[in-house]
Amino acid sequence: MVAAEAGAKALARGANAIEAAIVVSAALSVVYPHMTGLGGDAFWLISDGSMSSVRGLVAAGAAGSAYKTDVFRNRGLTEIPFRGGLSAMTVPGMLRGWETARSFSATHWSGKLSWEELLTPAQELAARGFPLSANQVKTLQQYWDDLTGDKDFCSQYLHQHTLPQTGELFRQPALAHTLSRLIDEGPGSFYEGDLADEMLSCLQAKGSLLQRQDLKNCNAEWVEPLLLPFAGGTLFNLPPPSQGIASLMIAGIMERLGLGNVDPLGAELIHGAVEATRRVFPLRDRVVQDPRQVLAPSWHGLLQEDFLNRQADAIRAGMFGLFPPWQSALGDTTWFAVVDAEGRAASVIQSLYHEFGSGVVAGGSGVLWNNRGCAFSLEPNNPRVLVPGMRPFHTLNPALFGREGHIEMAYGSMGGDGQPQTQAALLFRHLLHGMDPAAAVDAPRWLLGRTWGNPVTALRLESRYGKEVRARLRRWGHSLQVVSAYSDLMGHAGILRALPNGLWIGASDPRSDGGVAGPGSV
């Protein structure tokens, strides 16, 4: 909620949606460090309010030039490690995204805010402190053994090597100093200059193979979004290396199964979603990789009407559960959206990948580095095989929905494999079943596959689903695991929705520490 309020204050001072989104992005990097940070990546969808203007921004870094599969094989490893210096192997792209988005804001949306105005709220939060969230404390406790090996991490997050308490005032002076430098020098200093050199020196001392040129070569990229007709309008999401195509495919197959006409809290919706997910994820794993890679396969045919119709027909024919396995995807993520007074919108998702990323802080910078590189495979025939200079597979996929020429909704969720499934739940419950945004976000959810911090691949249901729903799903062949009523495993979702009078309303997930704020509320 603290980050949402920072964005709302920026809007009240005249910021446009992109500028306010940078404010929120930076603030989240301070107040939710177990999920996101300056050392991570981000994906954006932006629109001036018209469907024809939607464009995507990929702010995700690549593997360092020294990172080849033999680096790990020669160390006797068969997988890329989740933690430690060697796992700090991809360049964070988020700040390049800030630069690129701000430049677009200035040239297209008359943006005028300086880096001082954009980053000072985050800098002050790091310097003055904020009440520690229960989610961060729980995550620190859960992964204590994984995270206490880095002295700079302990200095920043575990003062005196003790677990902090929920609500405790939490300060990050090293990160505050780095944000002050970014205010003075601009985010480009993260990639070129003294700050870049200092961070690299610390990372290399801890085992990272990243080089100065790797940081310098990092750039954000504007991309054409993927589109899918849905509910009389159009869904927008991002192409690879994002898994946005999976979110669109699942929604498209579910609509063709007629799931807009079933009980939004019943077994049929879950059953259809799960069978669609089982068909989509193996396809996702074949096509979602860096499109700059020469041998990357085409994904465009997977959104064609005839292809989606065939998937729905196969499910109707009773081919349940007979599909190939997929490589489950983890991920710790934060999604947010901003809409300004002109109706311009930004839907943004950013992440360090796993909880607290690599667990490695780049020395006195206070920057916690991501571990997105462990999404690569070391198997030579795997579509996700590690290639130097290439971006890994990303679960991150922010979304927009438009109808009759105008953007009507921004929505998204964190949660690895759960992101496409949660997006489908929001779409069906709100757009097709008529639930209001808050009810659609609050309603009980399901998850097939893995999500942040949990390796289970069974179908999980929140306990608010009744015995009849569970019995029907078991009768249809699903192996179930019941989790708590408002489980973190189901991700943290949100919706911003346009009303007919031109105003917007928002819904934040009760499973999260997030919130909704507007210029009139701060």
Short mmCIF file of C-alpha atoms in Angstrom, two decimals:
data_model
loop_
_atom_site.label_atom_id
_atom_site.label_comp_id
_atom_site.label_asym_id
_atom_site.label_seq_id
_atom_site.Cartn_x
_atom_site.Cartn_y
_atom_site.Cartn_z
CA MET A 1 0.00 0.00 0.00
CA VAL A 2 2.94 2.34 0.68
CA ALA A 3 4.04 2.13 -2.97
CA ALA A 4 0.48 2.69 -4.22
CA GLU A 5 0.24 5.82 -2.09
CA ALA A 6 3.54 7.09 -3.51
CA GLY A 7 2.13 6.70 -7.01
CA ALA A 8 -1.12 8.41 -6.06
CA LYS A 9 0.81 11.38 -4.67
CA ALA A 10 2.73 11.63 -7.94
CA LEU A 11 -0.53 11.68 -9.88
CA ALA A 12 -1.85 14.39 -7.59
CA ARG A 13 1.23 16.47 -8.45
CA GLY A 14 0.51 16.11 -12.17
CA ALA A 15 2.48 13.02 -13.13
CA ASN A 16 1.26 11.01 -16.08
CA ALA A 17 0.72 7.24 -15.88
CA ILE A 18 4.27 6.36 -16.95
CA GLU A 19 5.86 8.77 -14.50
CA ALA A 20 3.68 7.54 -11.64
CA ALA A 21 4.49 3.95 -12.63
CA ILE A 22 8.23 4.69 -12.28
CA VAL A 23 7.53 6.13 -8.81
CA VAL A 24 5.63 2.96 -7.83
CA SER A 25 8.28 0.71 -9.37
CA ALA A 26 11.08 2.37 -7.41
CA ALA A 27 9.07 2.41 -4.17
CA LEU A 28 8.22 -1.30 -4.50
CA SER A 29 11.93 -1.99 -4.93
CA VAL A 30 12.42 -0.59 -1.44
CA VAL A 31 9.36 -1.79 0.48
CA TYR A 32 8.96 -5.28 -1.06
CA PRO A 33 12.57 -6.47 -1.48
CA HIS A 34 11.73 -10.16 -1.25
CA MET A 35 9.73 -9.82 -4.47
CA THR A 36 11.40 -7.08 -6.49
CA GLY A 37 14.31 -4.65 -6.51
CA LEU A 38 16.77 -2.58 -8.51
CA GLY A 39 18.58 -5.81 -9.33
CA GLY A 40 15.58 -7.28 -11.18
CA ASP A 41 13.63 -7.08 -14.44
CA ALA A 42 10.33 -5.56 -15.55
CA PHE A 43 7.77 -5.87 -18.33
CA TRP A 44 5.40 -3.06 -19.31
CA LEU A 45 2.25 -2.56 -21.36
CA ILE A 46 1.31 1.07 -21.94
CA SER A 47 -1.53 2.81 -23.75
CA ASP A 48 -2.72 6.38 -24.21
CA GLY A 49 -6.21 5.00 -23.62
CA SER A 50 -6.81 3.78 -27.16
CA MET A 51 -6.45 0.16 -28.17
CA SER A 52 -4.44 1.13 -31.24
CA SER A 53 -1.71 2.70 -29.08
CA VAL A 54 -0.87 -0.32 -26.89
CA ARG A 55 2.81 -1.18 -26.92
CA GLY A 56 5.02 -3.42 -24.82
CA LEU A 57 8.35 -2.74 -23.15
CA VAL A 58 10.72 -5.58 -22.27
CA ALA A 59 13.15 -4.40 -19.59
CA ALA A 60 14.87 -7.73 -19.01
CA GLY A 61 18.60 -8.36 -19.09
CA ALA A 62 20.58 -11.14 -20.71
CA ALA A 63 23.01 -13.76 -19.46
CA GLY A 64 26.57 -12.53 -19.16
CA SER A 65 28.96 -13.24 -22.04
CA ALA A 66 31.04 -15.61 -19.89
CA TYR A 67 28.07 -17.79 -18.97
CA LYS A 68 28.13 -21.01 -20.98
CA THR A 69 26.77 -24.41 -19.98
CA ASP A 70 30.33 -25.66 -19.38
CA VAL A 71 30.74 -23.08 -16.59
CA PHE A 72 28.35 -25.19 -14.54
CA ARG A 73 29.13 -28.62 -16.00
CA ASN A 74 32.81 -28.21 -15.15
CA ARG A 75 31.79 -27.58 -11.54
CA GLY A 76 29.88 -30.86 -11.46
CA LEU A 77 26.50 -29.14 -11.62
CA THR A 78 23.53 -30.43 -13.64
CA GLU A 79 21.37 -27.40 -12.88
CA ILE A 80 22.04 -23.70 -12.43
CA PRO A 81 22.05 -22.93 -8.68
CA PHE A 82 19.26 -20.76 -7.26
CA ARG A 83 21.50 -18.87 -4.82
CA GLY A 84 25.00 -17.50 -4.57
CA GLY A 85 27.36 -15.42 -6.66
CA LEU A 86 27.39 -17.76 -9.65
CA SER A 87 23.61 -17.43 -9.93
CA ALA A 88 23.94 -13.64 -10.27
CA MET A 89 24.33 -14.21 -14.00
CA THR A 90 21.85 -11.96 -15.84
CA VAL A 91 21.94 -8.18 -16.04
CA PRO A 92 19.00 -6.44 -14.33
CA GLY A 93 16.89 -4.67 -16.92
CA MET A 94 14.46 -2.70 -14.78
CA LEU A 95 16.36 0.59 -14.71
CA ARG A 96 16.85 0.52 -18.48
CA GLY A 97 13.08 0.23 -18.57
CA TRP A 98 12.75 3.37 -16.46
CA GLU A 99 15.00 5.26 -18.86
CA THR A 100 13.13 4.08 -21.95
CA ALA A 101 9.67 4.64 -20.48
CA ARG A 102 10.59 8.12 -19.21
CA SER A 103 11.94 9.08 -22.63
CA PHE A 104 8.68 7.97 -24.24
CA SER A 105 6.73 9.87 -21.59
CA ALA A 106 8.63 13.07 -22.38
CA THR A 107 8.28 12.83 -26.15
CA HIS A 108 4.72 11.47 -26.40
CA TRP A 109 2.89 12.30 -23.16
CA SER A 110 4.48 15.66 -22.27
CA GLY A 111 6.18 14.17 -19.22
CA LYS A 112 8.31 16.65 -17.34
CA LEU A 113 9.27 15.04 -14.03
CA SER A 114 12.98 14.86 -13.20
CA TRP A 115 14.75 11.82 -11.80
CA GLU A 116 14.77 13.61 -8.46
CA GLU A 117 10.97 13.85 -8.50
CA LEU A 118 10.58 10.26 -9.67
CA LEU A 119 13.03 8.57 -7.28
CA THR A 120 12.94 10.70 -4.13
CA PRO A 121 9.88 8.89 -2.66
CA ALA A 122 11.76 5.59 -2.87
CA GLN A 123 14.97 7.13 -1.55
CA GLU A 124 13.15 8.56 1.46
CA LEU A 125 11.46 5.23 2.19
CA ALA A 126 14.86 3.53 2.19
CA ALA A 127 16.47 6.22 4.37
CA ARG A 128 13.67 6.89 6.86
CA GLY A 129 12.30 3.36 6.94
CA PHE A 130 8.85 1.84 6.80
CA PRO A 131 6.95 -0.78 8.81
CA LEU A 132 8.11 -4.23 7.79
CA SER A 133 5.43 -6.37 6.10
CA ALA A 134 4.40 -9.73 7.49
CA ASN A 135 5.10 -11.25 4.08
CA GLN A 136 8.74 -10.20 4.12
CA VAL A 137 9.28 -11.50 7.65
CA LYS A 138 7.64 -14.82 6.78
CA THR A 139 9.81 -15.17 3.67
CA LEU A 140 12.99 -14.39 5.60
CA GLN A 141 12.08 -17.01 8.18
CA GLN A 142 11.19 -19.60 5.52
CA TYR A 143 14.46 -19.21 3.61
CA TRP A 144 16.81 -18.37 6.48
CA ASP A 145 19.22 -21.19 5.70
CA ASP A 146 19.45 -20.19 2.02
CA LEU A 147 19.98 -16.49 2.65
CA THR A 148 22.38 -16.12 5.54
CA GLY A 149 25.54 -16.98 3.61
CA ASP A 150 26.04 -13.50 2.17
CA LYS A 151 27.35 -10.99 4.74
CA ASP A 152 26.01 -8.00 2.82
CA PHE A 153 22.57 -9.61 2.69
CA CYS A 154 22.66 -10.20 6.44
CA SER A 155 23.79 -6.62 7.06
CA GLN A 156 20.87 -5.26 5.06
CA TYR A 157 18.01 -7.61 5.89
CA LEU A 158 19.02 -9.41 9.09
CA HIS A 159 20.55 -6.76 11.32
CA GLN A 160 22.68 -8.42 13.99
CA HIS A 161 21.80 -11.72 12.29
CA THR A 162 18.35 -11.81 13.89
CA LEU A 163 14.94 -12.11 12.31
CA PRO A 164 13.14 -8.74 12.31
CA GLN A 165 9.54 -8.44 13.49
CA THR A 166 6.45 -7.50 11.54
CA GLY A 167 5.78 -3.78 11.87
CA GLU A 168 9.37 -3.01 12.87
CA LEU A 169 10.76 0.15 11.27
CA PHE A 170 13.03 -1.13 8.51
CA ARG A 171 15.76 1.10 7.05
CA GLN A 172 18.13 0.40 4.15
CA PRO A 173 20.83 3.11 4.29
CA ALA A 174 23.04 1.52 1.61
CA LEU A 175 20.13 1.33 -0.83
CA ALA A 176 19.13 4.88 0.07
CA HIS A 177 22.64 6.05 -0.85
CA THR A 178 22.44 4.24 -4.20
CA LEU A 179 19.07 5.84 -4.94
CA SER A 180 20.62 9.23 -4.15
CA ARG A 181 23.33 8.50 -6.70
CA LEU A 182 20.73 7.50 -9.28
CA ILE A 183 18.92 10.79 -8.64
CA ASP A 184 22.13 12.74 -9.23
CA GLU A 185 23.58 10.68 -12.07
CA GLY A 186 20.50 9.09 -13.67
CA PRO A 187 19.71 5.35 -13.91
CA GLY A 188 22.30 4.97 -16.66
CA SER A 189 24.99 5.02 -13.96
CA PHE A 190 23.72 1.59 -12.90
CA TYR A 191 25.14 0.25 -16.17
CA GLU A 192 28.09 2.56 -16.87
CA GLY A 193 30.18 4.49 -14.38
CA ASP A 194 31.50 4.21 -10.86
CA LEU A 195 28.34 2.62 -9.44
CA ALA A 196 28.43 -0.11 -12.09
CA ASP A 197 32.12 -0.78 -11.39
CA GLU A 198 31.58 -0.96 -7.64
CA MET A 199 28.69 -3.41 -7.95
CA LEU A 200 30.54 -5.62 -10.41
CA SER A 201 33.65 -5.72 -8.24
CA CYS A 202 31.58 -6.99 -5.31
CA LEU A 203 29.64 -9.50 -7.41
CA GLN A 204 32.79 -10.89 -8.99
CA ALA A 205 34.38 -11.31 -5.57
CA LYS A 206 31.36 -13.47 -4.66
CA GLY A 207 31.64 -15.65 -7.76
CA SER A 208 29.63 -13.88 -10.45
CA LEU A 209 31.09 -13.91 -13.96
CA LEU A 210 29.34 -10.74 -15.14
CA GLN A 211 31.55 -8.21 -16.91
CA ARG A 212 31.41 -4.45 -17.43
CA GLN A 213 30.44 -4.88 -21.09
CA ASP A 214 27.49 -7.06 -20.09
CA LEU A 215 25.99 -4.19 -18.12
CA LYS A 216 26.80 -1.64 -20.81
CA ASN A 217 25.09 -3.75 -23.50
CA CYS A 218 21.81 -4.01 -21.60
CA ASN A 219 18.90 -2.20 -23.26
CA ALA A 220 15.14 -2.18 -22.90
CA GLU A 221 13.16 -3.02 -26.04
CA TRP A 222 9.81 -1.85 -27.36
CA VAL A 223 7.78 -4.76 -28.71
CA GLU A 224 4.45 -5.31 -30.43
CA PRO A 225 1.98 -6.85 -27.96
CA LEU A 226 0.16 -10.11 -28.58
CA LEU A 227 -3.59 -9.75 -29.15
CA LEU A 228 -6.51 -12.13 -28.71
CA PRO A 229 -10.23 -11.46 -29.27
CA PHE A 230 -12.11 -12.13 -26.02
CA ALA A 231 -15.51 -11.23 -24.54
CA GLY A 232 -16.37 -8.87 -27.36
CA GLY A 233 -13.07 -7.03 -26.99
CA THR A 234 -9.34 -7.71 -27.13
CA LEU A 235 -6.79 -9.00 -24.63
CA PHE A 236 -3.26 -7.59 -24.80
CA ASN A 237 -0.18 -9.33 -23.45
CA LEU A 238 3.54 -9.61 -24.15
CA PRO A 239 5.41 -11.90 -26.57
CA PRO A 240 8.39 -14.10 -25.62
CA PRO A 241 10.55 -14.09 -23.59
CA SER A 242 7.40 -13.46 -21.51
CA GLN A 243 4.88 -16.28 -21.04
CA GLY A 244 2.09 -13.88 -22.09
CA ILE A 245 1.15 -16.23 -24.91
CA ALA A 246 0.22 -18.89 -22.35
CA SER A 247 -2.16 -16.50 -20.59
CA LEU A 248 -3.87 -15.67 -23.88
CA MET A 249 -4.09 -19.29 -25.03
CA ILE A 250 -5.65 -20.48 -21.77
CA ALA A 251 -8.25 -17.70 -21.84
CA GLY A 252 -9.01 -18.36 -25.52
CA ILE A 253 -9.47 -22.11 -25.06
CA MET A 254 -11.63 -21.61 -21.97
CA GLU A 255 -13.91 -19.21 -23.84
CA ARG A 256 -14.30 -21.75 -26.64
CA LEU A 257 -15.26 -24.37 -24.05
CA GLY A 258 -18.22 -22.18 -23.06
CA LEU A 259 -16.93 -21.53 -19.56
CA GLY A 260 -18.46 -18.07 -19.58
CA ASN A 261 -21.80 -19.78 -18.98
CA VAL A 262 -20.93 -21.89 -15.94
CA ASP A 263 -20.92 -21.18 -12.20
CA PRO A 264 -17.92 -18.86 -11.61
CA LEU A 265 -17.30 -20.61 -8.27
CA GLY A 266 -18.05 -24.12 -9.49
CA ALA A 267 -16.10 -27.19 -10.51
CA GLU A 268 -16.70 -26.79 -14.26
CA LEU A 269 -14.69 -23.56 -14.48
CA ILE A 270 -11.76 -25.13 -12.62
CA HIS A 271 -11.95 -28.33 -14.67
CA GLY A 272 -11.94 -26.50 -18.00
CA ALA A 273 -9.14 -24.17 -16.89
CA VAL A 274 -6.98 -27.06 -15.72
CA GLU A 275 -7.41 -29.02 -18.94
CA ALA A 276 -6.61 -25.90 -20.98
CA THR A 277 -3.53 -25.32 -18.82
CA ARG A 278 -2.35 -28.88 -19.33
CA ARG A 279 -2.49 -28.41 -23.08
CA VAL A 280 -0.91 -24.96 -23.10
CA PHE A 281 2.09 -25.27 -20.81
CA PRO A 282 3.99 -27.88 -22.89
CA LEU A 283 3.50 -25.61 -25.92
CA ARG A 284 4.65 -22.62 -23.87
CA ASP A 285 7.84 -24.43 -22.96
CA ARG A 286 8.67 -25.03 -26.64
CA VAL A 287 8.23 -21.46 -27.83
CA VAL A 288 8.92 -19.06 -24.96
CA GLN A 289 12.55 -18.10 -25.23
CA ASP A 290 14.46 -15.05 -26.37
CA PRO A 291 13.18 -14.29 -29.90
CA ARG A 292 16.60 -12.85 -30.75
CA GLN A 293 17.95 -16.38 -30.68
CA VAL A 294 18.31 -17.59 -34.28
CA LEU A 295 16.62 -20.94 -33.78
CA ALA A 296 13.70 -19.63 -31.72
CA PRO A 297 10.49 -21.24 -33.05
CA SER A 298 7.49 -19.20 -34.14
CA TRP A 299 4.60 -18.76 -31.73
CA HIS A 300 2.19 -16.77 -33.87
CA GLY A 301 0.14 -19.75 -35.04
CA LEU A 302 -0.72 -20.68 -31.45
CA LEU A 303 -3.17 -17.77 -31.20
CA GLN A 304 -4.96 -18.47 -34.47
CA GLU A 305 -8.67 -19.22 -34.18
CA ASP A 306 -8.47 -22.64 -35.83
CA PHE A 307 -5.65 -23.77 -33.55
CA LEU A 308 -7.48 -22.69 -30.39
CA ASN A 309 -10.66 -24.35 -31.67
CA ARG A 310 -8.79 -27.63 -32.13
CA GLN A 311 -7.49 -27.48 -28.56
CA ALA A 312 -11.00 -26.93 -27.21
CA ASP A 313 -12.36 -29.74 -29.40
CA ALA A 314 -9.71 -32.13 -28.10
CA ILE A 315 -10.66 -31.32 -24.50
CA ARG A 316 -14.35 -31.85 -25.25
CA ALA A 317 -13.50 -35.21 -26.78
CA GLY A 318 -12.39 -36.40 -23.35
CA MET A 319 -8.61 -36.41 -23.81
CA PHE A 320 -8.18 -35.25 -20.21
CA GLY A 321 -4.84 -35.77 -18.57
CA LEU A 322 -3.10 -37.31 -21.61
CA PHE A 323 -0.77 -34.44 -22.38
CA PRO A 324 3.04 -34.21 -22.08
CA PRO A 325 4.59 -32.81 -18.91
CA TRP A 326 5.87 -29.27 -18.73
CA GLN A 327 8.75 -27.58 -17.00
CA SER A 328 7.14 -25.81 -14.08
CA ALA A 329 7.96 -22.17 -13.53
CA LEU A 330 8.54 -20.49 -10.20
CA GLY A 331 8.64 -16.77 -9.59
CA ASP A 332 8.32 -14.01 -7.02
CA THR A 333 6.72 -11.01 -8.62
CA THR A 334 4.93 -7.72 -8.07
CA TRP A 335 2.27 -6.46 -10.49
CA PHE A 336 0.76 -3.00 -10.46
CA ALA A 337 -1.10 -0.66 -12.80
CA VAL A 338 -1.52 3.09 -13.04
CA VAL A 339 -4.16 5.14 -14.88
CA ASP A 340 -3.93 8.92 -15.05
CA ALA A 341 -6.54 11.66 -15.49
CA GLU A 342 -6.28 11.39 -19.29
CA GLY A 343 -7.07 7.67 -19.23
CA ARG A 344 -3.50 6.71 -20.12
CA ALA A 345 -2.54 3.39 -18.60
CA ALA A 346 0.52 1.39 -17.61
CA SER A 347 0.34 -2.27 -16.58
CA VAL A 348 3.69 -3.33 -15.11
CA ILE A 349 5.17 -6.45 -13.55
CA GLN A 350 8.65 -6.73 -12.04
CA SER A 351 10.62 -9.34 -10.20
CA LEU A 352 13.85 -10.75 -8.77
CA TYR A 353 12.57 -14.25 -9.76
CA HIS A 354 12.85 -16.35 -6.56
CA GLU A 355 12.37 -14.96 -3.07
CA PHE A 356 15.19 -12.43 -2.52
CA GLY A 357 16.64 -13.40 -5.90
CA SER A 358 20.16 -14.80 -5.77
CA GLY A 359 20.49 -13.82 -2.12
CA VAL A 360 23.56 -11.77 -3.09
CA VAL A 361 23.78 -8.05 -2.35
CA ALA A 362 26.25 -6.12 -4.49
CA GLY A 363 28.38 -4.86 -1.60
CA GLY A 364 27.78 -1.36 -0.32
CA SER A 365 25.26 -0.56 -3.05
CA GLY A 366 22.49 -2.37 -1.20
CA VAL A 367 21.31 -3.79 -4.56
CA LEU A 368 20.02 -7.34 -4.27
CA TRP A 369 20.70 -9.23 -7.51
CA ASN A 370 18.17 -11.38 -9.32
CA ASN A 371 18.57 -15.10 -10.05
CA ARG A 372 16.53 -15.12 -13.26
CA GLY A 373 19.32 -17.07 -14.93
CA CYS A 374 18.30 -20.28 -13.18
CA ALA A 375 15.35 -20.39 -15.62
CA PHE A 376 17.92 -21.49 -18.23
CA SER A 377 18.54 -25.19 -18.81
CA LEU A 378 21.93 -26.88 -19.13
CA GLU A 379 20.52 -29.53 -21.49
CA PRO A 380 21.68 -28.84 -25.08
CA ASN A 381 18.36 -29.83 -26.72
CA ASN A 382 16.16 -27.92 -24.30
CA PRO A 383 14.52 -24.78 -25.81
CA ARG A 384 15.60 -22.92 -22.67
CA VAL A 385 19.27 -23.89 -22.96
CA LEU A 386 21.72 -21.32 -21.62
CA VAL A 387 23.20 -19.12 -24.35
CA PRO A 388 25.49 -16.17 -23.48
CA GLY A 389 23.89 -12.83 -24.27
CA MET A 390 20.36 -14.27 -24.41
CA ARG A 391 17.46 -13.54 -22.09
CA PRO A 392 15.93 -16.42 -20.11
CA PHE A 393 12.30 -17.55 -19.99
CA HIS A 394 10.14 -15.12 -18.00
CA THR A 395 6.88 -15.83 -16.21
CA LEU A 396 6.23 -12.07 -16.09
CA ASN A 397 3.23 -10.95 -18.16
CA PRO A 398 1.22 -7.79 -17.47
CA ALA A 399 -2.12 -7.47 -19.27
CA LEU A 400 -4.68 -5.04 -20.63
CA PHE A 401 -8.22 -5.45 -22.01
CA GLY A 402 -9.91 -3.12 -24.47
CA ARG A 403 -13.26 -2.87 -26.20
CA GLU A 404 -14.70 -0.59 -28.88
CA GLY A 405 -11.39 1.15 -29.34
CA HIS A 406 -10.69 1.99 -25.70
CA ILE A 407 -8.68 0.36 -22.93
CA GLU A 408 -11.11 -0.67 -20.20
CA MET A 409 -9.02 -2.77 -17.82
CA ALA A 410 -5.51 -3.39 -16.56
CA TYR A 411 -5.00 -6.63 -14.66
CA GLY A 412 -2.30 -9.03 -13.55
CA SER A 413 -0.90 -11.28 -10.86
CA MET A 414 2.31 -12.71 -9.48
CA GLY A 415 2.84 -16.44 -9.07
CA GLY A 416 4.94 -18.37 -11.63
CA ASP A 417 2.74 -21.01 -13.29
CA GLY A 418 -0.19 -19.44 -11.48
CA GLN A 419 -0.08 -16.14 -13.38
CA PRO A 420 -1.92 -17.33 -16.53
CA GLN A 421 -4.44 -19.27 -14.43
CA THR A 422 -5.16 -16.33 -12.13
CA GLN A 423 -5.53 -14.00 -15.10
CA ALA A 424 -8.10 -16.41 -16.55
CA ALA A 425 -9.99 -16.49 -13.25
CA LEU A 426 -10.15 -12.68 -13.18
CA LEU A 427 -11.26 -12.44 -16.81
CA PHE A 428 -14.03 -15.00 -16.57
CA ARG A 429 -15.37 -13.92 -13.22
CA HIS A 430 -15.40 -10.22 -14.02
CA LEU A 431 -15.94 -9.88 -17.77
CA LEU A 432 -18.05 -12.96 -18.47
CA HIS A 433 -19.73 -13.74 -15.15
CA GLY A 434 -20.33 -10.14 -14.10
CA MET A 435 -18.66 -10.22 -10.69
CA ASP A 436 -17.40 -6.80 -9.59
CA PRO A 437 -13.58 -6.43 -9.57
CA ALA A 438 -13.20 -6.77 -5.80
CA ALA A 439 -15.31 -9.95 -5.71
CA ALA A 440 -13.47 -11.41 -8.70
CA VAL A 441 -10.09 -10.85 -7.03
CA ASP A 442 -11.29 -12.08 -3.62
CA ALA A 443 -13.01 -15.26 -4.88
CA PRO A 444 -11.38 -18.63 -4.15
CA ARG A 445 -8.81 -19.76 -6.70
CA TRP A 446 -7.07 -22.85 -7.96
CA LEU A 447 -3.52 -23.60 -9.07
CA LEU A 448 -2.11 -26.34 -11.26
CA GLY A 449 1.67 -26.46 -11.17
CA ARG A 450 4.25 -24.63 -9.14
CA THR A 451 4.24 -21.11 -7.86
CA TRP A 452 6.63 -18.99 -5.84
CA GLY A 453 8.60 -21.03 -3.35
CA ASN A 454 6.65 -24.28 -3.67
CA PRO A 455 7.61 -27.33 -5.79
CA VAL A 456 4.22 -29.15 -5.67
CA THR A 457 2.65 -29.72 -9.10
CA ALA A 458 -0.76 -31.08 -8.00
CA LEU A 459 -4.04 -29.21 -8.44
CA ARG A 460 -4.48 -27.07 -5.35
CA LEU A 461 -7.71 -25.47 -4.19
CA GLU A 462 -8.27 -22.87 -1.53
CA SER A 463 -10.32 -24.32 1.33
CA ARG A 464 -13.26 -22.02 0.60
CA TYR A 465 -14.25 -24.39 -2.18
CA GLY A 466 -16.88 -26.71 -0.73
CA LYS A 467 -16.99 -30.50 -0.55
CA GLU A 468 -19.21 -30.79 -3.61
CA VAL A 469 -16.70 -28.96 -5.81
CA ARG A 470 -13.87 -31.11 -4.53
CA ALA A 471 -15.85 -34.32 -5.00
CA ARG A 472 -16.72 -33.47 -8.61
CA LEU A 473 -13.10 -32.65 -9.45
CA ARG A 474 -11.89 -35.91 -7.92
CA ARG A 475 -14.59 -37.77 -9.86
CA TRP A 476 -13.19 -36.20 -13.04
CA GLY A 477 -9.73 -37.54 -12.25
CA HIS A 478 -7.99 -34.63 -10.52
CA SER A 479 -5.60 -35.20 -7.62
CA LEU A 480 -6.29 -32.39 -5.15
CA GLN A 481 -4.46 -30.62 -2.38
CA VAL A 482 -6.48 -28.21 -0.24
CA VAL A 483 -4.63 -25.11 1.01
CA SER A 484 -5.61 -22.24 3.30
CA ALA A 485 -8.56 -19.98 2.51
CA TYR A 486 -6.47 -17.02 1.32
CA SER A 487 -3.22 -18.72 0.38
CA ASP A 488 -0.14 -16.86 -0.88
CA LEU A 489 0.33 -19.80 -3.24
CA MET A 490 -2.52 -18.42 -5.36
CA GLY A 491 -0.58 -15.27 -6.14
CA HIS A 492 -1.41 -11.64 -5.52
CA ALA A 493 -3.75 -10.25 -8.18
CA GLY A 494 -5.29 -6.91 -9.00
CA ILE A 495 -7.61 -5.09 -11.39
CA LEU A 496 -8.05 -1.49 -12.50
CA ARG A 497 -11.37 -1.07 -14.32
CA ALA A 498 -12.90 1.84 -16.25
CA LEU A 499 -16.47 2.84 -15.38
CA PRO A 500 -18.95 4.18 -17.97
CA ASN A 501 -18.57 7.69 -16.49
CA GLY A 502 -14.84 7.72 -17.26
CA LEU A 503 -13.71 7.10 -13.69
CA TRP A 504 -11.68 4.05 -12.73
CA ILE A 505 -12.02 1.65 -9.81
CA GLY A 506 -9.47 -0.79 -8.47
CA ALA A 507 -9.31 -4.05 -6.57
CA SER A 508 -6.33 -5.36 -4.62
CA ASP A 509 -5.80 -8.91 -3.44
CA PRO A 510 -6.59 -9.67 0.22
CA ARG A 511 -3.85 -12.31 -0.01
CA SER A 512 -1.27 -9.53 -0.38
CA ASP A 513 0.10 -6.43 1.33
CA GLY A 514 -0.99 -4.31 -1.64
CA GLY A 515 -3.66 -1.68 -1.99
CA VAL A 516 -5.44 0.77 -4.26
CA ALA A 517 -4.87 4.52 -4.00
CA GLY A 518 -5.89 7.56 -6.01
CA PRO A 519 -5.03 11.28 -5.99
CA GLY A 520 -8.04 12.02 -3.79
CA SER A 521 -7.12 9.39 -1.19
CA VAL A 522 -3.66 10.64 -0.15
#
